[in-house]
Amino acid sequence: MNKYQKIATRTLELVGGKENIINLYHCMTRLRFVLEDKDVVSQEEIKKIEGVAGLNWSSSGELQVIVGPDVDNVYKEVLALTGKQETDKPEKSKDAEKTPLSAKGIFNNIIGMFSACMNPLVPTFVLLGTFNVVAALIGPMFFKLVTEESALYTNFYYVGQAVIYFLPVLIAITGSKHFKTNAYLSVILACLMVYPDLMTAISNGYSVYGIPTTAVAYNASVIPILLVLFAQSYAEKLIDRIIPASLKVLLVPFGVVAVMLPLEFCVLGPLGTFIGGALANIIVGLNQAAGPLETMLVSAFVPFITAFGIGRPIFFICMSMLFANGVEYAYMPIAMCTSNFVAAGIALGYLVKSKSPKDRQLGASCSVAGLLGGVSEPTLFGILLPNKKTYLPAIIGGAVGGLFLGIMKVGYYQFGASNVLSVMGFIGGSQSNFIYGCIAAGLCLAVSFVMMLVLYRTED
């Protein structure tokens, strides 16, 4: 029995067996269980499993077992043991269904929607970032090996730009699973949002059934297509219920698209653009008004923001700003790069200061997971949150790096890896931006590590 089978077998036993599992899936680092009965879960025993960094309960009652970069291998073993099919979309637990409507519930649903629609696209964003980094390195921005007109440069540049341009189409693919819509109709609605001739007509004044549209560009946008998919899910159910069975194949697709056209381009698209613009203006305004103070505070507390999931909407809005503008200053440099270096510094300090072999092994594995695997969750849930004495080193390390980012006005240009190579995201604009970004990352790592050595004390 290999290590993945051991983790899967023991975890399955401690969550109450396969009969207690309604559904399971995984994200970048966590096994996520939707359970019939939460009370039978042996939480402390799960934490003791070798290879498990900790666990967390989501607001919807979902059990999240933190495994790290090996999560996909463990997930496959759990599937083999339970006989369940692989899925991207979790079913709601009974607790989630009984949750009354509230501001907190709505906020959690929005976060869940963003995560379900955007998380599967992360490898795609890494791909576009890698191509953009290569283009920036060989082009006039950095080493000046080729010109912007050269075929070699454009080969790499166009791949990244195509992913950004057709982002609504990619979201339609993942979003159709979350909203349970017809994927082909969702993609068609997304394609309409980036169809060049239609976009030109809208910019020159266009109407749908006599209803005027708003001149808006939807390429590289996020919120408009999410609103469209949300509305499509209801329109599809309503039309399917009305149309007779003998005419469904013909009239349901036609009816859905016909109904969605005015909603998409006269209401939801402009509304989504307004919401995204308002959120972006708030973020940019805070950065412009506070500058180094904003980046210092965000960097100081982003590990906790990340751990509790409340940074997801901010992250995806800033990511769309990065794709639209080519650079982002307020959040992406921290979320994509420096926060992982803070986590690595905490893990390294924990490794040095811990006395027990088990704790040292945890520190070593978390350090490797962060620096090489680009995964900070094992450190956040396995070391940081359970140990209050690590809070101050993390806050100080993040604050110092964030303050430097703000003072030097460092921007993040390329979405890419989140490990040590995340500093490649600072390539763009000028060589000094890359140098300052590397210094900020180094400060986060060094200061948080030194603060752990000075402030952290293990229990006797």
Short mmCIF file of C-alpha atoms in Angstrom, two decimals:
data_model
loop_
_atom_site.label_atom_id
_atom_site.label_comp_id
_atom_site.label_asym_id
_atom_site.label_seq_id
_atom_site.Cartn_x
_atom_site.Cartn_y
_atom_site.Cartn_z
CA MET A 1 0.00 0.00 0.00
CA ASN A 2 1.56 3.32 -1.10
CA LYS A 3 1.35 6.55 0.92
CA TYR A 4 -1.62 7.89 -1.06
CA GLN A 5 -3.61 4.73 -0.39
CA LYS A 6 -2.74 4.92 3.31
CA ILE A 7 -3.94 8.53 3.57
CA ALA A 8 -7.11 7.76 1.60
CA THR A 9 -7.96 4.63 3.58
CA ARG A 10 -7.42 6.23 6.98
CA THR A 11 -9.24 9.45 6.03
CA LEU A 12 -12.21 7.52 4.68
CA GLU A 13 -12.42 5.54 7.90
CA LEU A 14 -12.31 8.66 10.09
CA VAL A 15 -14.98 10.60 8.17
CA GLY A 16 -17.48 7.82 8.78
CA GLY A 17 -16.93 5.55 5.81
CA LYS A 18 -18.20 5.80 2.25
CA GLU A 19 -21.82 5.54 3.45
CA ASN A 20 -21.43 8.92 5.17
CA ILE A 21 -20.16 10.70 2.03
CA ILE A 22 -22.73 12.54 -0.08
CA ASN A 23 -20.08 13.84 -2.45
CA LEU A 24 -16.38 14.62 -2.59
CA TYR A 25 -14.10 16.68 -4.80
CA HIS A 26 -10.85 18.57 -4.39
CA CYS A 27 -9.20 21.92 -5.05
CA MET A 28 -5.48 22.72 -5.32
CA THR A 29 -4.62 21.44 -1.84
CA ARG A 30 -7.70 20.06 -0.08
CA LEU A 31 -9.98 17.06 -0.17
CA ARG A 32 -13.51 18.40 0.22
CA PHE A 33 -16.21 16.15 1.69
CA VAL A 34 -19.96 16.80 1.74
CA LEU A 35 -21.11 14.52 4.56
CA GLU A 36 -24.38 13.04 5.74
CA ASP A 37 -23.46 13.25 9.44
CA LYS A 38 -20.71 15.61 10.60
CA ASP A 39 -20.79 14.39 14.20
CA VAL A 40 -19.12 11.05 13.40
CA VAL A 41 -15.97 12.71 12.05
CA SER A 42 -12.86 12.07 14.17
CA GLN A 43 -11.24 15.46 13.68
CA GLU A 44 -8.22 15.07 15.95
CA GLU A 45 -7.39 11.66 14.50
CA ILE A 46 -7.52 13.04 10.95
CA LYS A 47 -4.97 15.69 11.93
CA LYS A 48 -2.62 12.93 13.08
CA ILE A 49 -2.58 11.15 9.70
CA GLU A 50 0.88 11.29 8.17
CA GLY A 51 0.59 13.42 5.04
CA VAL A 52 -2.35 15.50 6.31
CA ALA A 53 -1.54 19.10 7.29
CA GLY A 54 -4.86 19.82 9.00
CA LEU A 55 -8.57 20.22 8.41
CA ASN A 56 -11.11 22.98 8.13
CA TRP A 57 -14.92 23.25 8.09
CA SER A 58 -16.39 25.57 5.48
CA SER A 59 -19.34 27.83 6.23
CA SER A 60 -21.57 25.49 4.20
CA GLY A 61 -20.72 22.49 6.40
CA GLU A 62 -18.12 21.02 4.06
CA LEU A 63 -15.15 19.14 5.55
CA GLN A 64 -11.83 20.17 4.01
CA VAL A 65 -8.87 17.86 4.63
CA ILE A 66 -5.64 19.68 3.79
CA VAL A 67 -3.24 17.39 1.94
CA GLY A 68 -1.14 19.75 -0.18
CA PRO A 69 0.30 19.19 -3.69
CA ASP A 70 -0.45 15.43 -3.54
CA VAL A 71 -4.19 16.01 -3.19
CA ASP A 72 -5.05 14.73 -6.68
CA ASN A 73 -3.33 11.39 -6.04
CA VAL A 74 -5.11 10.96 -2.69
CA TYR A 75 -8.43 12.00 -4.27
CA LYS A 76 -8.15 9.29 -6.90
CA GLU A 77 -7.51 6.69 -4.20
CA VAL A 78 -10.57 7.85 -2.25
CA LEU A 79 -12.65 7.60 -5.43
CA ALA A 80 -11.39 4.05 -5.96
CA LEU A 81 -12.34 3.11 -2.39
CA THR A 82 -15.80 4.69 -2.50
CA GLY A 83 -16.73 3.90 -6.10
CA LYS A 84 -17.81 7.50 -6.66
CA GLN A 85 -17.29 9.42 -9.90
CA GLU A 86 -14.92 12.35 -10.25
CA THR A 87 -16.69 15.71 -10.06
CA ASP A 88 -15.88 19.43 -10.14
CA LYS A 89 -19.11 20.55 -8.49
CA PRO A 90 -20.08 19.55 -4.94
CA GLU A 91 -23.64 18.80 -3.98
CA LYS A 92 -25.02 20.85 -1.12
CA SER A 93 -25.02 19.28 2.29
CA LYS A 94 -28.18 19.19 4.38
CA ASP A 95 -26.74 21.87 6.65
CA ALA A 96 -26.17 24.15 3.67
CA GLU A 97 -29.73 23.66 2.43
CA LYS A 98 -31.16 24.60 5.82
CA THR A 99 -29.09 27.78 6.14
CA PRO A 100 -31.49 30.75 6.32
CA LEU A 101 -31.13 33.62 3.89
CA SER A 102 -28.79 36.22 5.36
CA ALA A 103 -26.06 38.63 4.36
CA LYS A 104 -23.47 36.11 5.52
CA GLY A 105 -25.13 33.32 3.54
CA ILE A 106 -25.27 35.45 0.40
CA PHE A 107 -21.61 36.41 0.82
CA ASN A 108 -20.62 32.75 1.27
CA ASN A 109 -22.61 31.79 -1.82
CA ILE A 110 -20.83 34.46 -3.86
CA ILE A 111 -17.45 33.21 -2.67
CA GLY A 112 -18.46 29.63 -3.49
CA MET A 113 -19.63 30.68 -6.94
CA PHE A 114 -16.35 32.47 -7.69
CA SER A 115 -14.34 29.50 -6.46
CA ALA A 116 -16.34 26.92 -8.43
CA CYS A 117 -16.13 28.90 -11.67
CA MET A 118 -12.56 30.21 -11.44
CA ASN A 119 -10.52 27.56 -9.59
CA PRO A 120 -10.59 25.04 -12.48
CA LEU A 121 -9.07 27.74 -14.71
CA VAL A 122 -5.99 28.30 -12.54
CA PRO A 123 -3.79 25.96 -14.67
CA THR A 124 -4.90 27.95 -17.72
CA PHE A 125 -3.86 31.20 -16.05
CA VAL A 126 -0.49 29.67 -15.18
CA LEU A 127 -0.11 28.72 -18.84
CA LEU A 128 -0.81 32.23 -20.08
CA GLY A 129 1.51 33.67 -17.45
CA THR A 130 4.34 31.38 -18.51
CA PHE A 131 3.95 32.36 -22.17
CA ASN A 132 3.80 36.05 -21.22
CA VAL A 133 6.94 35.71 -19.09
CA VAL A 134 8.86 34.14 -21.99
CA ALA A 135 7.65 36.90 -24.32
CA ALA A 136 8.67 39.57 -21.81
CA LEU A 137 12.10 38.00 -21.24
CA ILE A 138 13.08 37.72 -24.90
CA GLY A 139 11.35 40.92 -25.96
CA PRO A 140 12.22 44.60 -25.59
CA MET A 141 11.04 44.68 -21.96
CA PHE A 142 13.96 42.68 -20.58
CA PHE A 143 16.82 41.03 -22.48
CA LYS A 144 15.93 42.64 -25.84
CA LEU A 145 16.81 39.52 -27.82
CA VAL A 146 14.05 40.14 -30.38
CA THR A 147 11.72 42.96 -31.35
CA GLU A 148 7.97 43.09 -30.78
CA GLU A 149 7.49 42.48 -34.51
CA SER A 150 9.47 39.25 -34.58
CA ALA A 151 7.62 35.98 -35.15
CA LEU A 152 9.26 34.37 -32.11
CA TYR A 153 7.99 37.12 -29.80
CA THR A 154 4.45 37.12 -31.19
CA ASN A 155 4.27 33.31 -31.01
CA PHE A 156 4.46 33.52 -27.23
CA TYR A 157 2.62 36.81 -26.85
CA TYR A 158 -0.48 35.76 -28.81
CA VAL A 159 -1.06 32.65 -26.69
CA GLY A 160 -1.31 34.70 -23.51
CA GLN A 161 -3.47 37.36 -25.12
CA ALA A 162 -5.87 34.76 -26.57
CA VAL A 163 -6.50 33.27 -23.13
CA ILE A 164 -7.20 36.73 -21.70
CA TYR A 165 -9.42 37.80 -24.61
CA PHE A 166 -11.61 34.70 -24.50
CA LEU A 167 -11.84 34.58 -20.70
CA PRO A 168 -15.69 34.79 -20.74
CA VAL A 169 -15.78 31.66 -22.92
CA LEU A 170 -13.52 29.75 -20.51
CA ILE A 171 -15.66 30.84 -17.55
CA ALA A 172 -18.77 29.68 -19.42
CA ILE A 173 -17.32 26.17 -19.59
CA THR A 174 -16.61 25.93 -15.85
CA GLY A 175 -19.62 28.04 -14.86
CA SER A 176 -22.07 25.82 -16.73
CA LYS A 177 -21.13 23.01 -14.32
CA HIS A 178 -21.72 25.17 -11.28
CA PHE A 179 -25.03 26.64 -12.48
CA LYS A 180 -26.08 23.35 -14.13
CA THR A 181 -26.84 24.96 -17.48
CA ASN A 182 -26.50 23.58 -20.99
CA ALA A 183 -22.76 24.00 -21.57
CA TYR A 184 -23.12 24.57 -25.32
CA LEU A 185 -25.69 27.33 -24.85
CA SER A 186 -23.49 28.92 -22.14
CA VAL A 187 -20.51 28.93 -24.49
CA ILE A 188 -22.61 30.42 -27.29
CA LEU A 189 -23.73 33.26 -25.01
CA ALA A 190 -20.10 33.84 -24.02
CA CYS A 191 -18.94 33.78 -27.64
CA LEU A 192 -21.49 36.47 -28.45
CA MET A 193 -19.87 38.66 -25.81
CA VAL A 194 -16.54 38.60 -27.65
CA TYR A 195 -17.78 38.31 -31.27
CA PRO A 196 -15.90 41.19 -33.00
CA ASP A 197 -18.68 42.26 -35.40
CA LEU A 198 -21.27 42.35 -32.62
CA MET A 199 -18.94 44.26 -30.32
CA THR A 200 -18.31 46.79 -33.08
CA ALA A 201 -22.07 47.17 -33.64
CA ILE A 202 -22.64 47.68 -29.90
CA SER A 203 -19.93 50.32 -29.73
CA ASN A 204 -21.61 52.19 -32.61
CA GLY A 205 -25.11 51.98 -31.10
CA TYR A 206 -27.04 48.74 -31.32
CA SER A 207 -30.36 47.43 -30.05
CA VAL A 208 -31.86 44.03 -29.25
CA TYR A 209 -35.58 43.87 -30.10
CA GLY A 210 -35.55 47.65 -30.09
CA ILE A 211 -33.95 47.85 -26.62
CA PRO A 212 -30.72 49.89 -26.78
CA THR A 213 -27.50 48.29 -25.59
CA THR A 214 -24.66 49.89 -23.66
CA ALA A 215 -21.26 50.29 -25.33
CA VAL A 216 -19.24 47.85 -23.25
CA ALA A 217 -16.28 45.58 -24.12
CA TYR A 218 -16.65 42.15 -22.54
CA ASN A 219 -13.34 40.52 -23.45
CA ALA A 220 -11.22 39.70 -20.37
CA SER A 221 -14.26 40.33 -18.14
CA VAL A 222 -15.46 38.08 -15.31
CA ILE A 223 -18.61 39.32 -13.60
CA PRO A 224 -20.81 39.91 -16.71
CA ILE A 225 -20.66 36.28 -17.88
CA LEU A 226 -21.27 35.03 -14.32
CA LEU A 227 -24.48 37.08 -14.14
CA VAL A 228 -25.50 35.77 -17.55
CA LEU A 229 -24.97 32.15 -16.48
CA PHE A 230 -26.93 32.75 -13.28
CA ALA A 231 -29.89 34.10 -15.28
CA GLN A 232 -29.55 31.34 -17.90
CA SER A 233 -29.96 28.68 -15.23
CA TYR A 234 -33.43 30.01 -14.40
CA ALA A 235 -34.45 30.81 -17.97
CA GLU A 236 -33.47 27.31 -19.07
CA LYS A 237 -35.56 25.62 -16.39
CA LEU A 238 -38.57 27.82 -17.09
CA ILE A 239 -38.49 27.34 -20.86
CA ASP A 240 -37.89 23.60 -20.54
CA ARG A 241 -40.96 23.36 -18.30
CA ILE A 242 -43.15 25.27 -20.77
CA ILE A 243 -42.12 23.65 -24.07
CA PRO A 244 -43.84 20.31 -24.94
CA ALA A 245 -41.58 17.26 -24.96
CA SER A 246 -41.94 16.78 -28.74
CA LEU A 247 -40.57 20.29 -29.41
CA LYS A 248 -37.87 20.57 -26.74
CA VAL A 249 -34.93 19.77 -29.05
CA LEU A 250 -35.99 22.51 -31.45
CA LEU A 251 -37.41 25.23 -29.23
CA VAL A 252 -35.59 25.05 -25.89
CA PRO A 253 -32.15 26.13 -27.25
CA PHE A 254 -33.81 28.76 -29.46
CA GLY A 255 -35.95 30.03 -26.60
CA VAL A 256 -33.03 30.25 -24.14
CA VAL A 257 -30.81 32.26 -26.48
CA ALA A 258 -33.72 34.44 -27.67
CA VAL A 259 -34.67 35.30 -24.08
CA MET A 260 -31.08 35.79 -22.94
CA LEU A 261 -30.06 38.19 -25.75
CA PRO A 262 -31.71 41.32 -24.33
CA LEU A 263 -30.90 40.28 -20.76
CA GLU A 264 -27.26 39.75 -21.69
CA PHE A 265 -26.55 42.92 -23.63
CA CYS A 266 -29.12 45.36 -22.24
CA VAL A 267 -29.15 44.47 -18.54
CA LEU A 268 -26.75 41.89 -17.12
CA GLY A 269 -23.66 42.67 -19.19
CA PRO A 270 -23.70 46.41 -18.42
CA LEU A 271 -24.63 45.69 -14.78
CA GLY A 272 -21.74 43.25 -14.39
CA THR A 273 -19.36 45.75 -15.96
CA PHE A 274 -20.58 48.44 -13.55
CA ILE A 275 -20.14 46.15 -10.52
CA GLY A 276 -16.67 45.09 -11.63
CA GLY A 277 -15.70 48.70 -12.33
CA ALA A 278 -17.00 49.86 -8.94
CA LEU A 279 -15.07 47.17 -7.07
CA ALA A 280 -11.97 47.91 -9.13
CA ASN A 281 -12.29 51.64 -8.42
CA ILE A 282 -12.53 50.94 -4.69
CA ILE A 283 -9.39 48.80 -4.76
CA VAL A 284 -7.46 51.19 -6.99
CA GLY A 285 -8.70 54.17 -4.98
CA LEU A 286 -7.46 52.65 -1.72
CA ASN A 287 -4.10 51.96 -3.29
CA GLN A 288 -3.80 55.45 -4.76
CA ALA A 289 -4.93 57.15 -1.56
CA ALA A 290 -2.99 55.07 0.95
CA GLY A 291 -0.18 53.68 -1.24
CA PRO A 292 2.40 51.96 0.95
CA LEU A 293 -0.03 51.87 3.89
CA GLU A 294 -2.54 49.83 1.85
CA THR A 295 0.02 47.30 0.60
CA MET A 296 1.56 47.06 4.08
CA LEU A 297 -1.78 46.26 5.76
CA VAL A 298 -2.90 43.85 3.05
CA SER A 299 0.43 42.04 3.09
CA ALA A 300 0.42 41.87 6.88
CA PHE A 301 -2.96 40.17 7.10
CA VAL A 302 -3.29 38.36 3.76
CA PRO A 303 -2.35 34.95 5.27
CA PHE A 304 -5.40 35.19 7.51
CA ILE A 305 -7.55 36.59 4.69
CA THR A 306 -6.50 33.65 2.54
CA ALA A 307 -7.01 31.07 5.28
CA PHE A 308 -10.62 32.09 5.85
CA GLY A 309 -11.43 32.45 2.16
CA ILE A 310 -12.66 36.04 2.33
CA GLY A 311 -10.07 37.25 -0.16
CA ARG A 312 -11.45 35.27 -3.10
CA PRO A 313 -13.72 38.01 -4.53
CA ILE A 314 -10.92 40.58 -4.15
CA PHE A 315 -8.46 38.21 -5.81
CA PHE A 316 -10.62 37.54 -8.86
CA ILE A 317 -11.54 41.21 -9.32
CA CYS A 318 -7.86 42.18 -9.16
CA MET A 319 -7.01 39.32 -11.49
CA SER A 320 -9.48 40.66 -14.05
CA MET A 321 -7.88 44.09 -13.62
CA LEU A 322 -4.49 42.51 -14.30
CA PHE A 323 -5.78 40.89 -17.49
CA ALA A 324 -7.52 44.08 -18.64
CA ASN A 325 -4.75 46.58 -17.80
CA GLY A 326 -1.65 44.39 -18.01
CA VAL A 327 -0.57 45.25 -14.46
CA GLU A 328 -2.00 45.33 -10.91
CA TYR A 329 -0.50 46.98 -7.83
CA ALA A 330 -2.88 46.64 -4.88
CA TYR A 331 -3.38 42.91 -4.31
CA MET A 332 -1.90 40.56 -6.92
CA PRO A 333 1.80 41.17 -6.00
CA ILE A 334 0.91 40.08 -2.47
CA ALA A 335 -1.60 37.29 -3.15
CA MET A 336 0.43 35.70 -5.96
CA CYS A 337 3.94 36.14 -4.58
CA THR A 338 4.95 37.72 -1.29
CA SER A 339 2.36 36.00 0.92
CA ASN A 340 3.79 32.61 -0.05
CA PHE A 341 7.25 33.80 0.95
CA VAL A 342 5.85 34.85 4.33
CA ALA A 343 4.38 31.37 4.75
CA ALA A 344 7.69 29.80 3.75
CA GLY A 345 9.54 31.94 6.30
CA ILE A 346 7.12 30.84 9.03
CA ALA A 347 7.54 27.19 8.06
CA LEU A 348 11.34 27.44 8.04
CA GLY A 349 11.33 29.17 11.42
CA TYR A 350 9.01 26.49 12.78
CA LEU A 351 11.40 23.83 11.46
CA VAL A 352 14.37 25.40 13.25
CA LYS A 353 12.63 26.19 16.55
CA SER A 354 10.62 22.98 16.96
CA LYS A 355 11.97 20.27 19.24
CA SER A 356 9.94 17.21 18.34
CA PRO A 357 10.77 15.22 15.16
CA LYS A 358 7.11 15.31 14.11
CA ASP A 359 6.95 19.12 14.28
CA ARG A 360 10.25 19.42 12.42
CA GLN A 361 8.95 17.11 9.74
CA LEU A 362 5.84 19.29 9.45
CA GLY A 363 8.00 22.41 9.13
CA ALA A 364 10.15 20.79 6.46
CA SER A 365 7.21 19.51 4.41
CA CYS A 366 5.42 22.88 4.61
CA SER A 367 8.59 24.68 3.52
CA VAL A 368 8.95 22.43 0.48
CA ALA A 369 5.24 22.70 -0.32
CA GLY A 370 5.45 26.50 -0.26
CA LEU A 371 8.78 27.17 -1.95
CA LEU A 372 8.66 24.41 -4.57
CA GLY A 373 5.01 23.44 -4.80
CA GLY A 374 3.62 26.94 -4.44
CA VAL A 375 1.04 25.78 -1.88
CA SER A 376 0.72 27.78 1.34
CA GLU A 377 -2.33 26.06 2.85
CA PRO A 378 -0.30 23.38 4.72
CA THR A 379 1.58 26.17 6.49
CA LEU A 380 -1.54 28.27 7.08
CA PHE A 381 -3.63 25.46 8.55
CA GLY A 382 -0.89 23.20 9.91
CA ILE A 383 1.39 25.78 11.53
CA LEU A 384 0.11 29.37 11.46
CA LEU A 385 -3.52 29.20 12.63
CA PRO A 386 -3.02 26.56 15.38
CA ASN A 387 -0.05 28.48 16.89
CA LYS A 388 -0.85 32.00 18.10
CA LYS A 389 2.84 32.65 18.63
CA THR A 390 3.37 32.57 14.86
CA TYR A 391 0.87 35.38 14.22
CA LEU A 392 3.20 38.27 15.03
CA PRO A 393 6.13 36.97 12.93
CA ALA A 394 3.77 36.53 9.97
CA ILE A 395 2.27 40.00 10.40
CA ILE A 396 5.66 41.69 10.75
CA GLY A 397 7.20 39.80 7.81
CA GLY A 398 4.24 40.59 5.57
CA ALA A 399 4.11 44.23 6.66
CA VAL A 400 7.78 44.86 5.88
CA GLY A 401 7.54 43.31 2.41
CA GLY A 402 4.24 45.04 1.68
CA LEU A 403 5.57 48.41 2.77
CA PHE A 404 8.49 48.02 0.37
CA LEU A 405 6.10 47.07 -2.45
CA GLY A 406 4.11 50.24 -1.88
CA ILE A 407 7.06 52.57 -1.53
CA MET A 408 8.68 51.30 -4.74
CA LYS A 409 5.28 51.05 -6.54
CA VAL A 410 5.92 47.47 -7.62
CA GLY A 411 3.38 46.05 -10.08
CA TYR A 412 2.46 42.46 -10.92
CA TYR A 413 2.38 41.80 -14.68
CA GLN A 414 2.18 38.05 -15.30
CA PHE A 415 -0.08 35.44 -13.74
CA GLY A 416 2.11 32.39 -13.24
CA ALA A 417 3.45 29.94 -10.71
CA SER A 418 2.96 30.61 -6.99
CA ASN A 419 6.23 29.00 -5.81
CA VAL A 420 9.68 30.64 -5.85
CA LEU A 421 9.15 31.35 -9.54
CA SER A 422 6.23 33.63 -8.69
CA VAL A 423 8.73 36.51 -8.76
CA MET A 424 8.64 36.12 -12.54
CA GLY A 425 5.29 37.85 -12.36
CA PHE A 426 7.14 41.11 -11.68
CA ILE A 427 8.67 41.00 -15.17
CA GLY A 428 7.16 43.86 -17.11
CA GLY A 429 7.34 47.63 -17.35
CA SER A 430 11.01 47.86 -16.38
CA GLN A 431 13.86 45.75 -15.06
CA SER A 432 13.77 47.70 -11.78
CA ASN A 433 10.20 46.49 -11.16
CA PHE A 434 11.45 42.89 -11.28
CA ILE A 435 14.39 43.66 -9.00
CA TYR A 436 12.21 45.44 -6.45
CA GLY A 437 9.67 42.60 -6.57
CA CYS A 438 12.42 40.07 -5.79
CA ILE A 439 13.63 42.24 -2.92
CA ALA A 440 10.10 42.42 -1.48
CA ALA A 441 9.75 38.64 -1.67
CA GLY A 442 13.13 38.21 -0.03
CA LEU A 443 12.17 40.60 2.76
CA CYS A 444 8.97 38.68 3.46
CA LEU A 445 10.88 35.41 3.69
CA ALA A 446 13.81 36.74 5.70
CA VAL A 447 11.90 38.94 8.16
CA SER A 448 9.22 36.35 8.93
CA PHE A 449 11.95 33.71 9.42
CA VAL A 450 14.03 35.96 11.72
CA MET A 451 10.93 36.98 13.68
CA MET A 452 10.14 33.30 14.20
CA LEU A 453 13.64 32.77 15.58
CA VAL A 454 13.26 35.75 17.92
CA LEU A 455 9.62 35.54 18.99
CA TYR A 456 8.45 31.94 18.61
CA ARG A 457 8.66 29.69 21.62
CA THR A 458 7.68 26.02 21.69
CA GLU A 459 5.78 24.56 24.60
CA ASP A 460 7.75 22.40 27.04
#
